Tab-separated table of C-alpha atoms and ligand atoms in Angstrom:
chain	number	residue	atom	x	y	z
W	1	MET	CA	0.000	0.000	0.000
W	2	LEU	CA	1.421	3.380	-1.036
W	3	LYS	CA	0.114	6.237	1.129
W	4	LYS	CA	-0.066	9.855	-0.019
W	5	LYS	CA	3.179	11.646	0.654
W	6	GLN	CA	3.342	13.726	3.811
W	7	LEU	CA	4.960	17.163	4.024
W	8	ALA	CA	6.777	18.200	7.203
W	9	ASP	CA	6.857	21.958	7.993
W	10	SER	CA	10.600	21.884	7.323
W	11	ALA	CA	9.934	20.862	3.700
W	12	SER	CA	8.630	24.291	2.759
W	13	ASP	CA	12.085	25.882	3.078
W	14	ASP	CA	12.505	28.588	0.482
W	15	PHE	CA	15.244	27.966	-2.103
W	16	ALA	CA	15.435	31.648	-3.146
W	17	ALA	CA	15.610	33.093	0.387
W	18	ASP	CA	18.175	30.527	1.549
W	19	VAL	CA	20.438	30.942	-1.505
W	20	LEU	CA	20.348	34.761	-1.410
W	21	ALA	CA	21.113	34.885	2.325
W	22	SER	CA	23.997	32.424	2.103
W	23	LEU	CA	25.508	34.097	-0.995
W	24	ARG	CA	25.478	37.481	0.747
W	25	ALA	CA	27.533	35.948	3.602
W	26	ASP	CA	31.323	36.010	3.681
W	27	PRO	CA	32.545	33.440	2.652
W	28	PRO	CA	29.601	32.599	0.365
W	29	SER	CA	28.124	29.108	0.461
W	30	ILE	CA	24.997	27.207	-0.583
W	31	SER	CA	23.579	24.283	1.436
W	32	SER	CA	24.291	20.916	-0.219
W	33	LYS	CA	20.618	19.949	0.127
W	34	TRP	CA	19.881	22.214	-2.881
W	35	LEU	CA	22.101	20.024	-5.102
W	36	TYR	CA	19.254	17.504	-5.234
W	37	ASP	CA	16.637	18.707	-7.697
W	38	THR	CA	15.354	15.954	-10.006
W	39	GLN	CA	18.367	16.300	-12.327
W	40	GLY	CA	20.806	16.469	-9.365
W	41	SER	CA	19.294	13.343	-7.781
W	42	ALA	CA	19.629	11.501	-11.120
W	43	LEU	CA	23.257	12.674	-11.456
W	44	PHE	CA	23.961	11.454	-7.929
W	45	GLU	CA	22.673	8.006	-8.948
W	46	GLN	CA	25.189	8.127	-11.844
W	47	ILE	CA	27.987	9.058	-9.429
W	48	THR	CA	27.297	5.892	-7.422
W	49	ARG	CA	28.246	3.853	-10.520
W	50	VAL	CA	31.477	5.736	-11.320
W	51	GLU	CA	34.726	3.732	-10.920
W	52	ASP	CA	36.525	6.458	-8.888
W	53	TYR	CA	33.588	6.750	-6.473
W	54	TYR	CA	34.560	3.772	-4.264
W	55	LEU	CA	31.909	4.542	-1.636
W	56	THR	CA	28.805	2.846	-3.055
W	57	ARG	CA	30.404	-0.451	-4.066
W	58	THR	CA	32.369	-0.674	-0.806
W	59	GLU	CA	29.209	-0.073	1.184
W	60	ALA	CA	27.302	-2.632	-0.940
W	61	ALA	CA	29.890	-5.325	-0.143
W	62	ILE	CA	29.560	-4.549	3.588
W	63	PHE	CA	25.762	-4.779	3.327
W	64	ASP	CA	26.153	-8.306	1.874
W	65	GLU	CA	27.422	-9.330	5.291
W	66	ALA	CA	25.380	-6.998	7.483
W	67	PHE	CA	21.855	-7.511	6.060
W	68	PRO	CA	21.577	-11.276	6.782
W	69	ALA	CA	22.873	-10.624	10.325
W	70	LEU	CA	20.241	-7.891	10.782
W	71	ALA	CA	17.507	-10.189	9.441
W	72	ASP	CA	18.449	-12.765	12.111
W	73	MET	CA	18.514	-10.082	14.780
W	74	PHE	CA	15.196	-8.357	14.011
W	75	GLY	CA	12.990	-10.867	12.143
W	76	PRO	CA	10.233	-9.803	9.706
W	77	GLY	CA	7.450	-7.243	10.241
W	78	MET	CA	9.326	-4.232	11.649
W	79	ALA	CA	9.070	-0.549	10.667
W	80	ILE	CA	11.945	1.029	8.737
W	81	THR	CA	12.502	4.706	8.013
W	82	GLU	CA	15.227	5.897	5.652
W	83	PHE	CA	16.890	9.303	5.918
W	84	GLY	CA	17.856	10.946	2.597
W	85	SER	CA	16.414	7.987	0.709
W	86	GLY	CA	17.018	9.361	-2.826
W	87	ALA	CA	16.270	6.644	-5.386
W	88	SER	CA	15.880	3.994	-2.613
W	89	ILE	CA	18.097	1.630	-4.650
W	90	LYS	CA	20.044	0.236	-1.664
W	91	THR	CA	16.773	-0.077	0.188
W	92	ARG	CA	15.518	-2.752	-2.182
W	93	ARG	CA	18.096	-5.161	-0.801
W	94	LEU	CA	17.358	-4.156	2.789
W	95	LEU	CA	13.605	-4.650	2.269
W	96	THR	CA	14.179	-8.046	0.660
W	97	ALA	CA	16.416	-9.172	3.529
W	98	LEU	CA	14.411	-7.748	6.449
W	99	GLU	CA	10.823	-8.066	5.145
W	100	PRO	CA	9.466	-5.082	7.111
W	101	GLN	CA	5.775	-4.220	7.327
W	102	LEU	CA	6.212	-0.438	6.952
W	103	TYR	CA	8.736	1.781	5.130
W	104	VAL	CA	8.946	5.579	5.547
W	105	PRO	CA	11.418	7.151	3.072
W	106	ILE	CA	12.371	10.749	3.944
W	107	ASP	CA	13.979	13.223	1.530
W	108	VAL	CA	13.951	16.915	0.560
W	109	ALA	CA	13.814	16.069	-3.160
W	110	GLU	CA	10.013	15.908	-3.357
W	111	GLU	CA	9.381	14.725	-6.928
W	112	PHE	CA	12.218	12.237	-6.889
W	113	LEU	CA	10.942	10.823	-3.565
W	114	GLN	CA	7.453	10.266	-4.969
W	115	ASP	CA	8.768	8.518	-8.115
W	116	ALA	CA	11.071	6.316	-6.031
W	117	ALA	CA	8.168	5.372	-3.729
W	118	GLU	CA	6.001	4.421	-6.720
W	119	GLU	CA	8.750	2.222	-8.164
W	120	LEU	CA	9.235	0.558	-4.813
W	121	HIS	CA	5.493	-0.019	-4.445
W	122	ALA	CA	5.478	-1.898	-7.764
W	123	LEU	CA	8.310	-4.132	-6.481
W	124	PHE	CA	6.936	-4.668	-2.953
W	125	PRO	CA	3.119	-4.445	-3.310
W	126	LYS	CA	2.416	-5.743	0.223
W	127	LEU	CA	4.712	-3.258	1.956
W	128	GLU	CA	3.074	-0.153	3.448
W	129	ILE	CA	5.010	2.910	2.192
W	130	ILE	CA	4.538	6.436	3.581
W	131	PRO	CA	6.915	8.924	1.850
W	132	LEU	CA	7.762	11.982	3.935
W	133	VAL	CA	9.146	15.242	2.503
W	134	ALA	CA	11.277	16.856	5.221
W	135	ASP	CA	14.549	18.641	5.886
W	136	LEU	CA	16.471	16.326	8.189
W	137	THR	CA	18.404	19.198	9.733
W	138	ALA	CA	15.184	20.776	11.068
W	139	PRO	CA	12.584	19.276	13.440
W	140	TYR	CA	10.099	16.786	11.900
W	141	GLU	CA	7.764	14.072	13.111
W	142	LEU	CA	7.455	10.500	11.892
W	143	PRO	CA	3.976	9.135	11.057
W	144	GLU	CA	2.148	7.518	13.970
W	145	ALA	CA	2.025	4.231	12.012
W	146	PHE	CA	5.811	4.184	12.460
W	147	THR	CA	6.166	5.286	16.091
W	148	ARG	CA	3.531	2.844	17.375
W	149	LYS	CA	5.480	-0.158	16.027
W	150	ASN	CA	7.505	-2.098	18.603
W	151	ARG	CA	10.492	-2.745	16.389
W	152	ARG	CA	11.801	0.382	14.598
W	153	LEU	CA	14.954	0.807	12.490
W	154	GLY	CA	16.371	3.987	10.958
W	155	PHE	CA	18.534	3.509	7.856
W	156	PHE	CA	20.976	6.263	6.839
W	157	PRO	CA	23.277	4.868	4.121
W	158	GLY	CA	25.624	6.534	1.647
W	159	SER	CA	27.630	8.390	4.353
W	160	THR	CA	25.229	11.317	3.807
W	161	ILE	CA	25.811	12.228	7.468
W	162	GLY	CA	29.263	13.355	6.279
W	163	ASN	CA	27.607	16.275	4.463
W	164	PHE	CA	26.649	17.771	7.830
W	165	PRO	CA	29.136	19.804	9.909
W	166	GLU	CA	29.550	18.290	13.390
W	167	GLU	CA	26.965	20.449	15.180
W	168	VAL	CA	24.376	19.725	12.460
W	169	ALA	CA	25.231	15.993	12.544
W	170	VAL	CA	24.633	15.967	16.326
W	171	GLN	CA	21.377	17.879	15.858
W	172	PHE	CA	20.254	15.409	13.160
W	173	LEU	CA	21.155	12.343	15.281
W	174	ARG	CA	19.367	13.743	18.352
W	175	GLY	CA	16.372	14.644	16.166
W	176	ALA	CA	16.256	11.111	14.729
W	177	ARG	CA	16.489	9.693	18.269
W	178	ALA	CA	13.559	11.875	19.388
W	179	ALA	CA	11.448	11.165	16.271
W	180	MET	CA	12.048	7.385	16.361
W	181	GLY	CA	11.534	6.944	20.118
W	182	ASP	CA	13.033	4.679	22.783
W	183	LYS	CA	14.442	1.277	21.892
W	184	ALA	CA	14.818	2.188	18.216
W	185	HIS	CA	17.865	1.099	16.216
W	186	LEU	CA	19.884	3.024	13.672
W	187	LEU	CA	21.920	1.559	10.801
W	188	ILE	CA	24.192	4.333	9.593
W	189	SER	CA	27.176	4.525	7.221
W	190	ALA	CA	30.242	6.723	7.520
W	191	ASP	CA	33.128	7.134	5.121
W	192	LEU	CA	36.476	6.662	6.870
W	193	VAL	CA	39.731	8.643	6.609
W	194	LYS	CA	42.044	7.263	3.942
W	195	ASP	CA	44.675	8.264	1.378
W	196	LYS	CA	44.163	11.844	0.164
W	197	ASP	CA	44.468	10.913	-3.533
W	198	VAL	CA	41.769	8.252	-3.285
W	199	LEU	CA	39.478	10.749	-1.564
W	200	GLU	CA	40.081	13.587	-4.011
W	201	ARG	CA	39.578	11.337	-7.059
W	202	ALA	CA	36.209	10.199	-5.728
W	203	TYR	CA	34.967	13.810	-5.654
W	204	ASP	CA	36.474	14.866	-8.999
W	205	ASP	CA	36.137	11.674	-11.035
W	206	SER	CA	37.748	11.114	-14.415
W	207	GLU	CA	34.317	10.700	-16.082
W	208	GLY	CA	33.350	14.224	-14.953
W	209	VAL	CA	30.059	13.243	-13.286
W	210	THR	CA	30.839	14.884	-9.913
W	211	ARG	CA	31.707	18.052	-11.855
W	212	GLN	CA	28.318	17.966	-13.630
W	213	PHE	CA	26.574	17.303	-10.311
W	214	THR	CA	28.075	20.451	-8.732
W	215	LEU	CA	27.521	22.707	-11.759
W	216	ASN	CA	23.901	21.534	-12.023
W	217	LEU	CA	23.292	23.790	-9.012
W	218	LEU	CA	23.930	26.808	-11.301
W	219	THR	CA	21.563	25.372	-13.934
W	220	ARG	CA	18.950	24.918	-11.205
W	221	MET	CA	19.366	28.569	-10.128
W	222	ASN	CA	19.067	29.710	-13.760
W	223	ARG	CA	15.805	27.788	-14.107
W	224	GLU	CA	14.186	28.310	-10.706
W	225	LEU	CA	15.590	31.697	-9.613
W	226	SER	CA	15.803	33.452	-13.013
W	227	ALA	CA	19.595	33.597	-12.587
W	228	ASP	CA	21.905	34.153	-15.551
W	229	PHE	CA	24.980	32.056	-14.731
W	230	ASP	CA	27.149	31.322	-17.787
W	231	ILE	CA	28.058	27.763	-16.705
W	232	SER	CA	31.167	27.715	-18.930
W	233	GLN	CA	32.609	30.560	-16.794
W	234	PHE	CA	32.644	28.470	-13.591
W	235	ARG	CA	34.379	25.247	-12.560
W	236	HIS	CA	34.027	22.547	-9.907
W	237	VAL	CA	36.891	22.413	-7.364
W	238	SER	CA	37.304	19.724	-4.722
W	239	ARG	CA	40.084	19.201	-2.184
W	240	PHE	CA	40.684	17.270	1.012
W	241	ASN	CA	41.245	19.475	4.058
W	242	THR	CA	43.355	17.180	6.250
W	243	GLU	CA	43.123	19.333	9.351
W	244	LYS	CA	39.317	19.432	9.267
W	245	SER	CA	39.101	15.868	7.900
W	246	ARG	CA	36.671	16.834	5.165
W	247	ILE	CA	36.345	17.038	1.407
W	248	GLU	CA	35.462	20.617	0.474
W	249	ILE	CA	33.694	21.331	-2.801
W	250	PHE	CA	33.390	24.746	-4.428
W	251	VAL	CA	32.132	26.432	-7.575
W	252	GLU	CA	34.952	28.739	-8.736
W	253	SER	CA	34.592	31.747	-11.021
W	254	LEU	CA	36.890	31.575	-14.080
W	255	ALA	CA	36.604	35.326	-14.808
W	256	ALA	CA	35.570	38.651	-13.310
W	257	GLN	CA	31.786	38.695	-13.820
W	258	THR	CA	28.437	39.777	-12.429
W	259	VAL	CA	25.537	37.342	-12.125
W	260	SER	CA	21.925	38.229	-11.443
W	261	ILE	CA	20.042	35.847	-9.108
W	262	ALA	CA	16.355	36.490	-8.371
W	263	GLY	CA	16.889	40.116	-9.373
W	264	GLU	CA	19.951	40.643	-7.129
W	265	ALA	CA	23.434	41.267	-8.630
W	266	PHE	CA	26.436	39.271	-7.336
W	267	THR	CA	29.959	40.176	-8.434
W	268	PHE	CA	32.720	37.565	-8.709
W	269	GLU	CA	36.445	38.101	-9.272
W	270	LYS	CA	38.436	35.435	-11.112
W	271	GLY	CA	39.136	32.667	-8.543
W	272	ASP	CA	36.261	33.600	-6.167
W	273	ARG	CA	34.556	30.521	-4.743
W	274	ILE	CA	31.130	29.467	-3.486
W	275	GLN	CA	31.288	26.490	-1.120
W	276	THR	CA	28.620	23.913	-2.065
W	277	GLU	CA	29.393	20.707	-0.206
W	278	TYR	CA	31.422	19.170	2.626
W	279	SER	CA	31.981	15.476	3.137
W	280	TYR	CA	33.452	14.729	6.556
W	281	LYS	CA	35.608	11.637	6.947
W	282	TYR	CA	35.661	9.863	10.298
W	283	THR	CA	37.653	7.196	12.084
W	284	GLN	CA	35.713	4.308	13.664
W	285	GLU	CA	36.423	5.877	17.050
W	286	SER	CA	35.438	9.449	16.145
W	287	PHE	CA	32.180	8.270	14.569
W	288	ALA	CA	31.274	6.087	17.583
W	289	GLN	CA	31.985	9.141	19.748
W	290	LEU	CA	29.671	11.309	17.585
W	291	LEU	CA	26.908	8.716	17.958
W	292	SER	CA	27.310	8.360	21.706
W	293	GLN	CA	27.223	12.114	22.337
W	294	SER	CA	23.942	12.200	20.359
W	295	GLY	CA	22.047	9.532	22.306
W	296	TRP	CA	23.041	6.437	20.307
W	297	GLU	CA	25.122	3.533	21.595
W	298	VAL	CA	27.123	1.508	19.049
W	299	GLU	CA	26.256	-2.194	19.119
W	300	GLN	CA	28.155	-3.443	16.080
W	301	VAL	CA	30.428	-2.134	13.313
W	302	TRP	CA	31.056	-3.690	9.900
W	303	THR	CA	33.927	-2.515	7.660
W	304	ASP	CA	35.612	-3.607	4.423
W	305	PRO	CA	39.069	-5.277	4.327
W	306	ASN	CA	40.780	-1.876	3.680
W	307	ASP	CA	38.876	-0.142	6.497
W	308	TRP	CA	37.679	2.465	3.988
W	309	PHE	CA	34.047	2.558	5.003
W	310	GLY	CA	32.044	1.757	8.145
W	311	VAL	CA	28.465	0.595	8.732
W	312	PHE	CA	27.369	1.130	12.335
W	313	LEU	CA	24.417	-0.408	14.158
W	314	ALA	CA	23.445	1.698	17.169
W	315	SER	CA	20.599	1.614	19.667
W	316	ALA	CA	18.699	4.526	21.212
K	1	LIG	C1	24.309	11.359	-0.964
K	1	LIG	S1	22.631	11.160	-1.466
K	1	LIG	C2	22.300	9.508	-0.891
K	1	LIG	C3	21.140	8.831	-1.584
K	1	LIG	C4	20.930	7.363	-1.178
K	1	LIG	N1	20.437	7.256	0.201
K	1	LIG	C5	22.224	6.597	-1.310
K	1	LIG	O1	22.801	6.233	-0.277
K	1	LIG	O2	22.638	6.346	-2.433
K	1	LIG	C6	21.871	12.188	-0.279
K	1	LIG	C7	20.336	12.186	-0.262
K	1	LIG	O3	19.920	12.917	0.894
K	1	LIG	C8	18.986	13.934	0.541
K	1	LIG	N2	19.261	15.058	1.426
K	1	LIG	C9	20.384	15.824	1.476
K	1	LIG	N3	20.283	16.767	2.440
K	1	LIG	C10	19.048	16.580	3.013
K	1	LIG	C11	18.357	17.236	4.058
K	1	LIG	N4	18.893	18.274	4.701
K	1	LIG	N5	17.121	16.780	4.378
K	1	LIG	C12	16.554	15.722	3.706
K	1	LIG	N6	17.170	15.070	2.712
K	1	LIG	C13	18.405	15.484	2.364
K	1	LIG	C14	19.250	14.238	-0.912
K	1	LIG	O4	18.106	14.743	-1.564
K	1	LIG	C15	19.695	12.870	-1.460
K	1	LIG	O5	18.626	12.110	-1.935
């Protein structure tokens, strides 16, 4: 059964107001959540298949081991919610292994979420699906059909938590703890610190898909905010900041130029940058510490043979 999608208050965030305010700031930035319009979400799905982007295939191999163990632990019929569910591709395997009764996918990308839920409904006709449009970094509530279930699991794959600075990550984890209730479990992935070259290649791949993904933000502003970015006059820049343990992604101006966005003029010098995304890299210890300070206790950790990626099972 596919229920009508629900909209949390946080879903009505205004793209124009948020972009204008954060571009007026010094240094200018744009929240990474705006990267995911329908085209951006589709480009992200392409990124997951790129050779240089080791994250998705490494995580998939870990899930091969973790999902059967989770099925033994929880049994069928539980409620699962997924944070930042995107295309819900990984979820198909989780749903097959765990056979839950209810699935609540949550994402800011409204149209993409609805399409993904419809596809999933065709594959799992007996599963109750309630899509929820919400911003995970703001307060939201889960449907009562979820909270009244005895066995509840939150699924946050893809190391999306790495996009949040530490204080936002803590806020998200505490919010998920409050929304899911006592005795809930959380299955969450984190990308681990590794060789700088491997990291930088993953976020500036040789096929150019990560580049397209970042620059699509300018195309989105041209379409939705009547902006007049000349995309050929900007480039995608990504680098690993070792001290802060994060990949930093920027859009960089290739010339001195003025761009109009929603009627407001913004001037760029050659080399000026807008920060569009962070991806924090953790150690097993630092991630367990983040979870424990946010109300979650680590029960089990799965990693790959290189220790590149971690999947953590935690309890509320
Ligand atoms: C890195 S993709 C991961 C997609 C999928 N879960 C996977 O692992 O392949 C991040 C997803 O989180 C969503 N997202 C990003 N920031 C969000 C926010 N603040 N609130 C809700 N969803 C968000 C995006 O729309 C996107 O679908």
